[in-house]
Short mmCIF file of N, CA and C in Angstrom, two decimals:
data_model
loop_
_atom_site.label_atom_id
_atom_site.label_comp_id
_atom_site.label_asym_id
_atom_site.label_seq_id
_atom_site.Cartn_x
_atom_site.Cartn_y
_atom_site.Cartn_z
N MET A 1 93.17 49.31 21.63
CA MET A 1 92.11 49.40 22.57
C MET A 1 91.10 50.43 22.17
N GLN A 2 91.63 51.40 21.57
CA GLN A 2 90.73 52.43 21.12
C GLN A 2 89.78 51.85 20.09
N CYS A 3 90.27 50.94 19.35
CA CYS A 3 89.44 50.28 18.32
C CYS A 3 88.36 49.48 19.00
N MET A 4 88.71 48.86 20.05
CA MET A 4 87.73 48.09 20.77
C MET A 4 86.67 48.97 21.36
N ALA A 5 87.03 50.08 21.86
CA ALA A 5 86.06 50.99 22.47
C ALA A 5 85.11 51.51 21.42
N SER A 6 85.67 51.75 20.25
CA SER A 6 84.78 52.26 19.22
C SER A 6 83.81 51.18 18.76
N TYR A 7 84.26 49.93 18.77
CA TYR A 7 83.34 48.85 18.42
C TYR A 7 82.26 48.70 19.47
N ARG A 8 82.63 48.88 20.71
CA ARG A 8 81.65 48.76 21.80
C ARG A 8 80.62 49.86 21.70
N SER A 9 81.06 51.05 21.43
CA SER A 9 80.09 52.13 21.34
C SER A 9 79.22 51.98 20.10
N LEU A 10 79.81 51.44 19.01
CA LEU A 10 79.02 51.21 17.81
C LEU A 10 77.99 50.12 18.08
N PHE A 11 78.43 49.11 18.80
CA PHE A 11 77.51 48.02 19.12
C PHE A 11 76.39 48.52 20.02
N ALA A 12 76.71 49.30 20.99
CA ALA A 12 75.72 49.84 21.90
C ALA A 12 74.77 50.74 21.14
N LEU A 13 75.31 51.52 20.22
CA LEU A 13 74.48 52.40 19.43
C LEU A 13 73.55 51.59 18.53
N THR A 14 74.07 50.51 17.94
CA THR A 14 73.25 49.65 17.09
C THR A 14 72.17 48.99 17.91
N CYS A 15 72.50 48.55 19.06
CA CYS A 15 71.50 47.92 19.93
C CYS A 15 70.42 48.91 20.29
N VAL A 16 70.85 50.11 20.61
CA VAL A 16 69.85 51.11 20.99
C VAL A 16 69.01 51.47 19.79
N LEU A 17 69.67 51.67 18.67
CA LEU A 17 68.91 52.00 17.46
C LEU A 17 68.03 50.82 17.03
N GLY A 18 68.56 49.59 17.12
CA GLY A 18 67.79 48.41 16.72
C GLY A 18 66.55 48.24 17.56
N VAL A 19 66.68 48.44 18.82
CA VAL A 19 65.55 48.29 19.72
C VAL A 19 64.53 49.36 19.42
N SER A 20 65.01 50.54 19.17
CA SER A 20 64.05 51.61 18.94
C SER A 20 63.37 51.45 17.58
N THR A 21 64.06 50.89 16.58
CA THR A 21 63.44 50.73 15.27
C THR A 21 62.60 49.46 15.21
N LEU A 22 62.94 48.49 16.01
CA LEU A 22 62.17 47.25 16.00
C LEU A 22 60.87 47.38 16.78
N ALA A 23 60.81 48.24 17.72
CA ALA A 23 59.59 48.38 18.53
C ALA A 23 58.52 49.08 17.70
N PRO A 24 57.40 48.41 17.42
CA PRO A 24 56.36 49.03 16.60
C PRO A 24 55.65 50.12 17.36
N ALA A 25 55.12 51.01 16.59
CA ALA A 25 54.34 52.08 17.20
C ALA A 25 52.97 51.50 17.54
N VAL A 26 52.49 51.66 18.71
CA VAL A 26 51.22 51.10 19.18
C VAL A 26 50.10 52.03 18.78
N LYS A 27 49.22 51.51 17.94
CA LYS A 27 48.02 52.25 17.58
C LYS A 27 46.85 51.52 18.21
N SER A 28 45.87 52.20 18.69
CA SER A 28 44.72 51.54 19.31
C SER A 28 43.59 51.49 18.29
N ASN A 29 43.15 50.27 17.99
CA ASN A 29 42.00 50.07 17.12
C ASN A 29 40.80 49.73 18.00
N PRO A 30 39.69 50.43 17.82
CA PRO A 30 38.53 50.11 18.65
C PRO A 30 37.95 48.75 18.25
N VAL A 31 37.54 47.92 19.21
CA VAL A 31 36.97 46.59 19.00
C VAL A 31 35.52 46.63 19.46
N GLY A 32 34.62 46.05 18.65
CA GLY A 32 33.20 46.00 19.02
C GLY A 32 32.58 44.69 18.60
N THR A 33 31.36 44.43 19.01
CA THR A 33 30.66 43.19 18.65
C THR A 33 29.38 43.53 17.90
N VAL A 34 29.03 42.66 16.97
CA VAL A 34 27.81 42.82 16.18
C VAL A 34 27.16 41.44 16.10
N SER A 35 25.83 41.38 16.21
CA SER A 35 25.16 40.06 16.14
C SER A 35 25.22 39.52 14.71
N LEU A 36 25.15 38.19 14.60
CA LEU A 36 25.26 37.53 13.31
C LEU A 36 24.11 37.90 12.39
N SER A 37 22.92 38.11 12.94
CA SER A 37 21.77 38.42 12.10
C SER A 37 21.95 39.75 11.38
N GLU A 38 22.77 40.67 11.96
CA GLU A 38 23.02 41.94 11.29
C GLU A 38 24.03 41.78 10.15
N LEU A 39 24.89 40.79 10.25
CA LEU A 39 25.91 40.58 9.23
C LEU A 39 25.51 39.56 8.16
N ALA A 40 24.64 38.60 8.53
CA ALA A 40 24.30 37.50 7.63
C ALA A 40 23.50 38.00 6.43
N ILE A 41 23.73 37.38 5.30
CA ILE A 41 23.01 37.71 4.08
C ILE A 41 22.10 36.52 3.77
N TYR A 42 20.82 36.79 3.64
CA TYR A 42 19.85 35.74 3.34
C TYR A 42 19.37 35.95 1.90
N PRO A 43 19.92 35.17 0.97
CA PRO A 43 19.49 35.36 -0.42
C PRO A 43 18.06 34.86 -0.62
N GLN A 44 17.31 35.58 -1.38
CA GLN A 44 15.93 35.19 -1.66
C GLN A 44 15.76 35.02 -3.15
N ARG A 45 15.15 33.89 -3.51
CA ARG A 45 14.88 33.63 -4.91
C ARG A 45 13.45 33.13 -5.02
N SER A 46 12.84 33.33 -6.14
CA SER A 46 11.49 32.81 -6.36
C SER A 46 11.41 32.28 -7.78
N ALA A 47 10.56 31.28 -7.95
CA ALA A 47 10.36 30.69 -9.27
C ALA A 47 8.92 30.19 -9.33
N PRO A 48 8.25 30.37 -10.43
CA PRO A 48 6.89 29.86 -10.53
C PRO A 48 6.91 28.33 -10.57
N ALA A 49 5.93 27.70 -9.90
CA ALA A 49 5.89 26.23 -9.84
C ALA A 49 4.46 25.76 -9.65
N THR A 50 4.25 24.50 -9.91
CA THR A 50 2.96 23.85 -9.70
C THR A 50 3.18 22.65 -8.80
N VAL A 51 2.32 22.46 -7.82
CA VAL A 51 2.42 21.33 -6.91
C VAL A 51 1.52 20.23 -7.45
N VAL A 52 2.10 19.06 -7.64
CA VAL A 52 1.34 17.91 -8.11
C VAL A 52 1.33 16.87 -7.00
N SER A 53 0.16 16.45 -6.58
CA SER A 53 0.05 15.46 -5.52
C SER A 53 0.45 14.09 -6.01
N LEU A 54 1.16 13.36 -5.17
CA LEU A 54 1.53 11.98 -5.52
C LEU A 54 0.34 11.05 -5.36
N ASN A 55 -0.69 11.48 -4.63
CA ASN A 55 -1.86 10.65 -4.38
C ASN A 55 -3.03 11.02 -5.29
N ASP A 56 -2.75 11.56 -6.45
CA ASP A 56 -3.79 11.91 -7.40
C ASP A 56 -4.28 10.63 -8.06
N THR A 57 -5.55 10.35 -7.96
CA THR A 57 -6.06 9.10 -8.52
C THR A 57 -7.45 9.28 -9.07
N ASP A 58 -7.74 8.53 -10.11
CA ASP A 58 -9.09 8.47 -10.64
C ASP A 58 -9.74 7.25 -10.01
N ILE A 59 -10.95 7.43 -9.51
CA ILE A 59 -11.63 6.33 -8.82
C ILE A 59 -12.68 5.75 -9.76
N SER A 60 -12.64 4.43 -9.89
CA SER A 60 -13.64 3.75 -10.72
C SER A 60 -14.35 2.72 -9.87
N ALA A 61 -15.51 2.32 -10.35
CA ALA A 61 -16.33 1.39 -9.60
C ALA A 61 -15.88 -0.06 -9.76
N GLU A 62 -15.12 -0.38 -10.77
CA GLU A 62 -14.62 -1.72 -11.07
C GLU A 62 -15.71 -2.66 -11.57
N ILE A 63 -16.97 -2.22 -11.55
CA ILE A 63 -18.07 -3.00 -12.10
C ILE A 63 -18.94 -2.07 -12.93
N ALA A 64 -19.68 -2.65 -13.86
CA ALA A 64 -20.59 -1.86 -14.68
C ALA A 64 -21.95 -1.83 -13.99
N ALA A 65 -22.28 -0.68 -13.45
CA ALA A 65 -23.56 -0.52 -12.75
C ALA A 65 -23.97 0.94 -12.78
N GLN A 66 -25.24 1.17 -12.60
CA GLN A 66 -25.77 2.52 -12.59
C GLN A 66 -25.54 3.17 -11.23
N VAL A 67 -25.15 4.45 -11.23
CA VAL A 67 -24.95 5.19 -9.98
C VAL A 67 -26.32 5.52 -9.40
N VAL A 68 -26.55 5.08 -8.18
CA VAL A 68 -27.82 5.35 -7.49
C VAL A 68 -27.71 6.64 -6.69
N GLU A 69 -26.57 6.83 -6.04
CA GLU A 69 -26.40 7.99 -5.17
C GLU A 69 -24.93 8.42 -5.17
N LEU A 70 -24.71 9.71 -5.38
CA LEU A 70 -23.38 10.29 -5.30
C LEU A 70 -23.33 11.10 -4.01
N LEU A 71 -22.46 10.70 -3.09
CA LEU A 71 -22.47 11.25 -1.75
C LEU A 71 -21.50 12.41 -1.53
N ILE A 72 -20.73 12.78 -2.53
CA ILE A 72 -19.73 13.85 -2.37
C ILE A 72 -19.90 14.88 -3.47
N ARG A 73 -19.26 16.04 -3.25
CA ARG A 73 -19.24 17.10 -4.26
C ARG A 73 -17.80 17.57 -4.42
N VAL A 74 -17.56 18.27 -5.51
CA VAL A 74 -16.22 18.82 -5.75
C VAL A 74 -15.91 19.80 -4.62
N GLY A 75 -14.71 19.67 -4.06
CA GLY A 75 -14.28 20.54 -2.97
C GLY A 75 -14.43 19.89 -1.60
N ASP A 76 -15.17 18.78 -1.52
CA ASP A 76 -15.32 18.07 -0.25
C ASP A 76 -14.01 17.38 0.12
N VAL A 77 -13.75 17.30 1.41
CA VAL A 77 -12.60 16.54 1.92
C VAL A 77 -13.17 15.25 2.49
N VAL A 78 -12.63 14.12 2.03
CA VAL A 78 -13.13 12.82 2.47
C VAL A 78 -12.02 12.06 3.18
N ASP A 79 -12.41 11.26 4.15
CA ASP A 79 -11.46 10.42 4.89
C ASP A 79 -11.24 9.12 4.13
N ALA A 80 -10.17 8.44 4.47
CA ALA A 80 -9.89 7.13 3.86
C ALA A 80 -11.01 6.16 4.23
N GLY A 81 -11.54 5.47 3.24
CA GLY A 81 -12.60 4.49 3.48
C GLY A 81 -14.00 5.08 3.47
N ALA A 82 -14.12 6.40 3.31
CA ALA A 82 -15.44 7.04 3.29
C ALA A 82 -16.16 6.68 2.00
N MET A 83 -17.48 6.46 2.09
CA MET A 83 -18.25 6.10 0.91
C MET A 83 -18.41 7.32 0.02
N ILE A 84 -18.13 7.13 -1.26
CA ILE A 84 -18.21 8.21 -2.24
C ILE A 84 -19.49 8.10 -3.06
N ALA A 85 -19.81 6.87 -3.46
CA ALA A 85 -20.99 6.64 -4.29
C ALA A 85 -21.57 5.27 -4.01
N ARG A 86 -22.87 5.15 -4.26
CA ARG A 86 -23.55 3.87 -4.15
C ARG A 86 -24.08 3.49 -5.53
N LEU A 87 -23.85 2.25 -5.93
CA LEU A 87 -24.27 1.77 -7.25
C LEU A 87 -25.45 0.82 -7.12
N ASP A 88 -26.19 0.66 -8.23
CA ASP A 88 -27.30 -0.29 -8.25
C ASP A 88 -26.73 -1.69 -8.18
N CYS A 89 -27.07 -2.41 -7.14
CA CYS A 89 -26.42 -3.69 -6.87
C CYS A 89 -27.39 -4.87 -7.00
N GLU A 90 -28.57 -4.65 -7.45
CA GLU A 90 -29.59 -5.70 -7.46
C GLU A 90 -29.15 -6.92 -8.29
N ASP A 91 -28.61 -6.69 -9.49
CA ASP A 91 -28.17 -7.82 -10.34
C ASP A 91 -27.05 -8.61 -9.68
N PHE A 92 -26.13 -7.91 -9.04
CA PHE A 92 -25.01 -8.59 -8.39
C PHE A 92 -25.47 -9.37 -7.15
N GLU A 93 -26.46 -8.86 -6.46
CA GLU A 93 -27.01 -9.58 -5.31
C GLU A 93 -27.75 -10.83 -5.77
N LEU A 94 -28.47 -10.73 -6.90
CA LEU A 94 -29.14 -11.91 -7.45
C LEU A 94 -28.11 -12.97 -7.88
N ASN A 95 -27.02 -12.53 -8.51
CA ASN A 95 -25.96 -13.48 -8.89
C ASN A 95 -25.35 -14.14 -7.66
N ARG A 96 -25.18 -13.38 -6.59
CA ARG A 96 -24.63 -13.94 -5.34
C ARG A 96 -25.58 -14.99 -4.78
N ASN A 97 -26.87 -14.67 -4.76
CA ASN A 97 -27.86 -15.62 -4.23
C ASN A 97 -27.91 -16.89 -5.09
N GLU A 98 -27.79 -16.73 -6.40
CA GLU A 98 -27.79 -17.89 -7.30
C GLU A 98 -26.55 -18.76 -7.05
N ALA A 99 -25.42 -18.15 -6.88
CA ALA A 99 -24.19 -18.90 -6.61
C ALA A 99 -24.28 -19.61 -5.26
N GLN A 100 -24.87 -18.96 -4.28
CA GLN A 100 -25.06 -19.58 -2.96
C GLN A 100 -25.96 -20.81 -3.08
N ALA A 101 -27.05 -20.70 -3.85
CA ALA A 101 -27.97 -21.83 -4.03
C ALA A 101 -27.29 -22.98 -4.76
N GLN A 102 -26.47 -22.68 -5.78
CA GLN A 102 -25.75 -23.73 -6.50
C GLN A 102 -24.79 -24.46 -5.56
N LEU A 103 -24.15 -23.70 -4.69
CA LEU A 103 -23.22 -24.30 -3.74
C LEU A 103 -23.96 -25.23 -2.77
N GLU A 104 -25.11 -24.81 -2.30
CA GLU A 104 -25.90 -25.64 -1.39
C GLU A 104 -26.40 -26.91 -2.09
N ALA A 105 -26.82 -26.78 -3.36
CA ALA A 105 -27.26 -27.95 -4.12
C ALA A 105 -26.11 -28.94 -4.32
N LEU A 106 -24.92 -28.42 -4.62
CA LEU A 106 -23.77 -29.29 -4.79
C LEU A 106 -23.38 -29.97 -3.48
N ASP A 107 -23.52 -29.27 -2.37
CA ASP A 107 -23.22 -29.88 -1.07
C ASP A 107 -24.16 -31.07 -0.83
N ALA A 108 -25.45 -30.90 -1.18
CA ALA A 108 -26.41 -32.00 -1.00
C ALA A 108 -26.06 -33.17 -1.92
N ARG A 109 -25.70 -32.87 -3.17
CA ARG A 109 -25.36 -33.93 -4.10
C ARG A 109 -24.07 -34.65 -3.68
N ILE A 110 -23.13 -33.91 -3.12
CA ILE A 110 -21.89 -34.52 -2.64
C ILE A 110 -22.19 -35.45 -1.46
N GLY A 111 -23.10 -35.02 -0.59
CA GLY A 111 -23.48 -35.88 0.54
C GLY A 111 -24.07 -37.20 0.05
N LEU A 112 -24.95 -37.12 -0.93
CA LEU A 112 -25.54 -38.34 -1.50
C LEU A 112 -24.48 -39.18 -2.19
N ALA A 113 -23.59 -38.55 -2.92
CA ALA A 113 -22.54 -39.28 -3.64
C ALA A 113 -21.61 -40.00 -2.65
N LYS A 114 -21.31 -39.38 -1.52
CA LYS A 114 -20.48 -40.04 -0.50
C LYS A 114 -21.16 -41.30 0.02
N LYS A 115 -22.45 -41.19 0.30
CA LYS A 115 -23.19 -42.36 0.79
C LYS A 115 -23.18 -43.47 -0.26
N ARG A 116 -23.36 -43.11 -1.52
CA ARG A 116 -23.38 -44.12 -2.59
C ARG A 116 -22.00 -44.79 -2.72
N VAL A 117 -20.93 -43.98 -2.58
CA VAL A 117 -19.58 -44.55 -2.66
C VAL A 117 -19.37 -45.53 -1.51
N ASN A 118 -19.79 -45.15 -0.30
CA ASN A 118 -19.62 -46.04 0.86
C ASN A 118 -20.41 -47.34 0.69
N ARG A 119 -21.66 -47.22 0.24
CA ARG A 119 -22.47 -48.43 0.02
C ARG A 119 -21.86 -49.31 -1.05
N THR A 120 -21.45 -48.69 -2.14
CA THR A 120 -20.88 -49.46 -3.25
C THR A 120 -19.58 -50.12 -2.83
N GLU A 121 -18.81 -49.45 -1.98
CA GLU A 121 -17.56 -50.04 -1.49
C GLU A 121 -17.85 -51.30 -0.68
N ARG A 122 -18.86 -51.23 0.20
CA ARG A 122 -19.22 -52.42 1.01
C ARG A 122 -19.71 -53.56 0.13
N LEU A 123 -20.52 -53.19 -0.87
CA LEU A 123 -21.04 -54.23 -1.76
C LEU A 123 -19.93 -54.81 -2.64
N THR A 124 -18.94 -54.00 -2.98
CA THR A 124 -17.81 -54.48 -3.78
C THR A 124 -16.99 -55.47 -2.97
N ARG A 125 -16.81 -55.22 -1.66
CA ARG A 125 -16.05 -56.14 -0.81
C ARG A 125 -16.78 -57.49 -0.71
N LYS A 126 -18.12 -57.44 -0.72
CA LYS A 126 -18.91 -58.69 -0.67
C LYS A 126 -19.03 -59.31 -2.06
N GLN A 127 -18.51 -58.61 -3.04
CA GLN A 127 -18.54 -59.04 -4.44
C GLN A 127 -19.96 -59.13 -4.96
N THR A 128 -20.82 -58.21 -4.48
CA THR A 128 -22.20 -58.14 -4.97
C THR A 128 -22.28 -57.17 -6.14
N VAL A 129 -21.40 -56.17 -6.16
CA VAL A 129 -21.37 -55.15 -7.22
C VAL A 129 -19.97 -55.15 -7.83
N SER A 130 -19.92 -54.87 -9.13
CA SER A 130 -18.62 -54.89 -9.80
C SER A 130 -17.78 -53.66 -9.41
N GLU A 131 -16.49 -53.82 -9.59
CA GLU A 131 -15.57 -52.72 -9.27
C GLU A 131 -15.77 -51.55 -10.23
N GLU A 132 -16.26 -51.81 -11.40
CA GLU A 132 -16.51 -50.74 -12.37
C GLU A 132 -17.56 -49.76 -11.85
N ILE A 133 -18.60 -50.26 -11.23
CA ILE A 133 -19.64 -49.38 -10.66
C ILE A 133 -19.04 -48.59 -9.50
N PHE A 134 -18.19 -49.23 -8.70
CA PHE A 134 -17.53 -48.53 -7.59
C PHE A 134 -16.65 -47.39 -8.12
N ASP A 135 -15.89 -47.65 -9.20
CA ASP A 135 -15.05 -46.61 -9.80
C ASP A 135 -15.90 -45.47 -10.36
N GLU A 136 -17.04 -45.80 -10.94
CA GLU A 136 -17.94 -44.75 -11.46
C GLU A 136 -18.45 -43.86 -10.33
N ARG A 137 -18.80 -44.47 -9.22
CA ARG A 137 -19.29 -43.69 -8.06
C ARG A 137 -18.18 -42.78 -7.50
N LYS A 138 -16.96 -43.26 -7.44
CA LYS A 138 -15.85 -42.43 -6.96
C LYS A 138 -15.58 -41.28 -7.93
N SER A 139 -15.67 -41.58 -9.20
CA SER A 139 -15.47 -40.55 -10.21
C SER A 139 -16.56 -39.48 -10.13
N GLU A 140 -17.81 -39.92 -9.93
CA GLU A 140 -18.92 -38.98 -9.80
C GLU A 140 -18.71 -38.06 -8.60
N LEU A 141 -18.23 -38.62 -7.50
CA LEU A 141 -17.95 -37.83 -6.31
C LEU A 141 -16.83 -36.82 -6.57
N ALA A 142 -15.79 -37.22 -7.29
CA ALA A 142 -14.68 -36.31 -7.61
C ALA A 142 -15.16 -35.17 -8.51
N VAL A 143 -16.03 -35.48 -9.46
CA VAL A 143 -16.57 -34.44 -10.35
C VAL A 143 -17.42 -33.46 -9.55
N LEU A 144 -18.23 -33.96 -8.64
CA LEU A 144 -19.07 -33.08 -7.82
C LEU A 144 -18.21 -32.18 -6.91
N ARG A 145 -17.13 -32.72 -6.40
CA ARG A 145 -16.24 -31.89 -5.57
C ARG A 145 -15.59 -30.79 -6.39
N ALA A 146 -15.19 -31.10 -7.61
CA ALA A 146 -14.62 -30.08 -8.50
C ALA A 146 -15.67 -29.02 -8.84
N ASP A 147 -16.89 -29.47 -9.11
CA ASP A 147 -17.98 -28.52 -9.38
C ASP A 147 -18.23 -27.62 -8.17
N ARG A 148 -18.09 -28.19 -6.98
CA ARG A 148 -18.30 -27.40 -5.76
C ARG A 148 -17.22 -26.32 -5.63
N ARG A 149 -15.96 -26.68 -5.94
CA ARG A 149 -14.90 -25.67 -5.88
C ARG A 149 -15.16 -24.53 -6.87
N ALA A 150 -15.65 -24.89 -8.07
CA ALA A 150 -15.98 -23.87 -9.07
C ALA A 150 -17.13 -22.99 -8.58
N ALA A 151 -18.14 -23.61 -7.96
CA ALA A 151 -19.28 -22.85 -7.44
C ALA A 151 -18.85 -21.95 -6.28
N ALA A 152 -17.95 -22.43 -5.44
CA ALA A 152 -17.45 -21.62 -4.33
C ALA A 152 -16.68 -20.41 -4.86
N SER A 153 -15.91 -20.62 -5.91
CA SER A 153 -15.18 -19.52 -6.53
C SER A 153 -16.15 -18.50 -7.13
N LYS A 154 -17.19 -18.99 -7.77
CA LYS A 154 -18.21 -18.11 -8.34
C LYS A 154 -18.91 -17.32 -7.24
N LEU A 155 -19.17 -17.96 -6.12
CA LEU A 155 -19.80 -17.26 -4.98
C LEU A 155 -18.88 -16.18 -4.44
N ASP A 156 -17.58 -16.48 -4.31
CA ASP A 156 -16.62 -15.48 -3.83
C ASP A 156 -16.57 -14.27 -4.77
N LYS A 157 -16.58 -14.55 -6.06
CA LYS A 157 -16.56 -13.46 -7.05
C LYS A 157 -17.83 -12.63 -6.94
N SER A 158 -18.97 -13.27 -6.75
CA SER A 158 -20.24 -12.55 -6.61
C SER A 158 -20.24 -11.68 -5.36
N LYS A 159 -19.70 -12.21 -4.26
CA LYS A 159 -19.62 -11.41 -3.02
C LYS A 159 -18.71 -10.20 -3.22
N LYS A 160 -17.63 -10.40 -3.94
CA LYS A 160 -16.70 -9.30 -4.20
C LYS A 160 -17.38 -8.22 -5.04
N ASN A 161 -18.16 -8.62 -6.04
CA ASN A 161 -18.88 -7.65 -6.86
C ASN A 161 -19.91 -6.88 -6.05
N VAL A 162 -20.56 -7.55 -5.09
CA VAL A 162 -21.52 -6.87 -4.22
C VAL A 162 -20.80 -5.83 -3.37
N ARG A 163 -19.60 -6.16 -2.87
CA ARG A 163 -18.83 -5.18 -2.09
C ARG A 163 -18.42 -3.98 -2.94
N ARG A 164 -18.22 -4.21 -4.22
CA ARG A 164 -17.82 -3.12 -5.13
C ARG A 164 -18.98 -2.18 -5.44
N CYS A 165 -20.17 -2.49 -5.01
CA CYS A 165 -21.32 -1.61 -5.24
C CYS A 165 -21.21 -0.35 -4.40
N SER A 166 -20.36 -0.34 -3.40
CA SER A 166 -20.09 0.84 -2.59
C SER A 166 -18.70 1.34 -2.96
N VAL A 167 -18.62 2.51 -3.57
CA VAL A 167 -17.33 3.08 -3.98
C VAL A 167 -16.80 3.91 -2.82
N THR A 168 -15.58 3.61 -2.37
CA THR A 168 -15.00 4.29 -1.22
C THR A 168 -13.71 5.00 -1.59
N SER A 169 -13.33 5.94 -0.75
CA SER A 169 -12.09 6.69 -0.96
C SER A 169 -10.90 5.86 -0.52
N PRO A 170 -9.83 5.78 -1.33
CA PRO A 170 -8.67 4.99 -0.94
C PRO A 170 -7.80 5.68 0.12
N PHE A 171 -7.91 7.02 0.25
CA PHE A 171 -7.12 7.75 1.22
C PHE A 171 -7.81 9.08 1.54
N HIS A 172 -7.31 9.77 2.55
CA HIS A 172 -7.82 11.09 2.92
C HIS A 172 -7.52 12.04 1.76
N ALA A 173 -8.55 12.70 1.22
CA ALA A 173 -8.31 13.46 0.00
C ALA A 173 -9.30 14.61 -0.16
N LEU A 174 -8.96 15.48 -1.09
CA LEU A 174 -9.81 16.57 -1.53
C LEU A 174 -10.38 16.16 -2.87
N VAL A 175 -11.68 16.27 -3.02
CA VAL A 175 -12.35 15.85 -4.26
C VAL A 175 -12.21 16.97 -5.28
N THR A 176 -11.68 16.62 -6.45
CA THR A 176 -11.54 17.60 -7.53
C THR A 176 -12.37 17.21 -8.72
#
């Protein structure tokens, strides 16, 4: 029994010693707050560079003509569609008028050719005129219609050239 008592006292002593050695010493550390801007690091770097505009363009008149008036200067800011220069357009206007007159003449000739085809068709049904003459009249009408399409195309091209006599800005820009 004495052995048991000594084990009990040893156990009690170990428990007491264990508790006392296991319990950490409490130290107080002060706690504070700091804003993020005071702690954050903002790295700064610099490098030489050149800015190149994606809208850099050379403007051409698209037609060969003499410049009558230049409406802008270097350093001006222009809006999209603003007139930059005016070109001598007299030759192109004359070509447009000529093409218009050719178209009108062909329209008159087509009108006459239609009447001739209709008359020849009636006479062919009565067997007064041969079918060969009727075929010639239809062919003449087809040729005149083709000539009219060519003249209309020429007129469209002439009108386009007249519009090109005014050089405009393709976008809002600074003139360099």
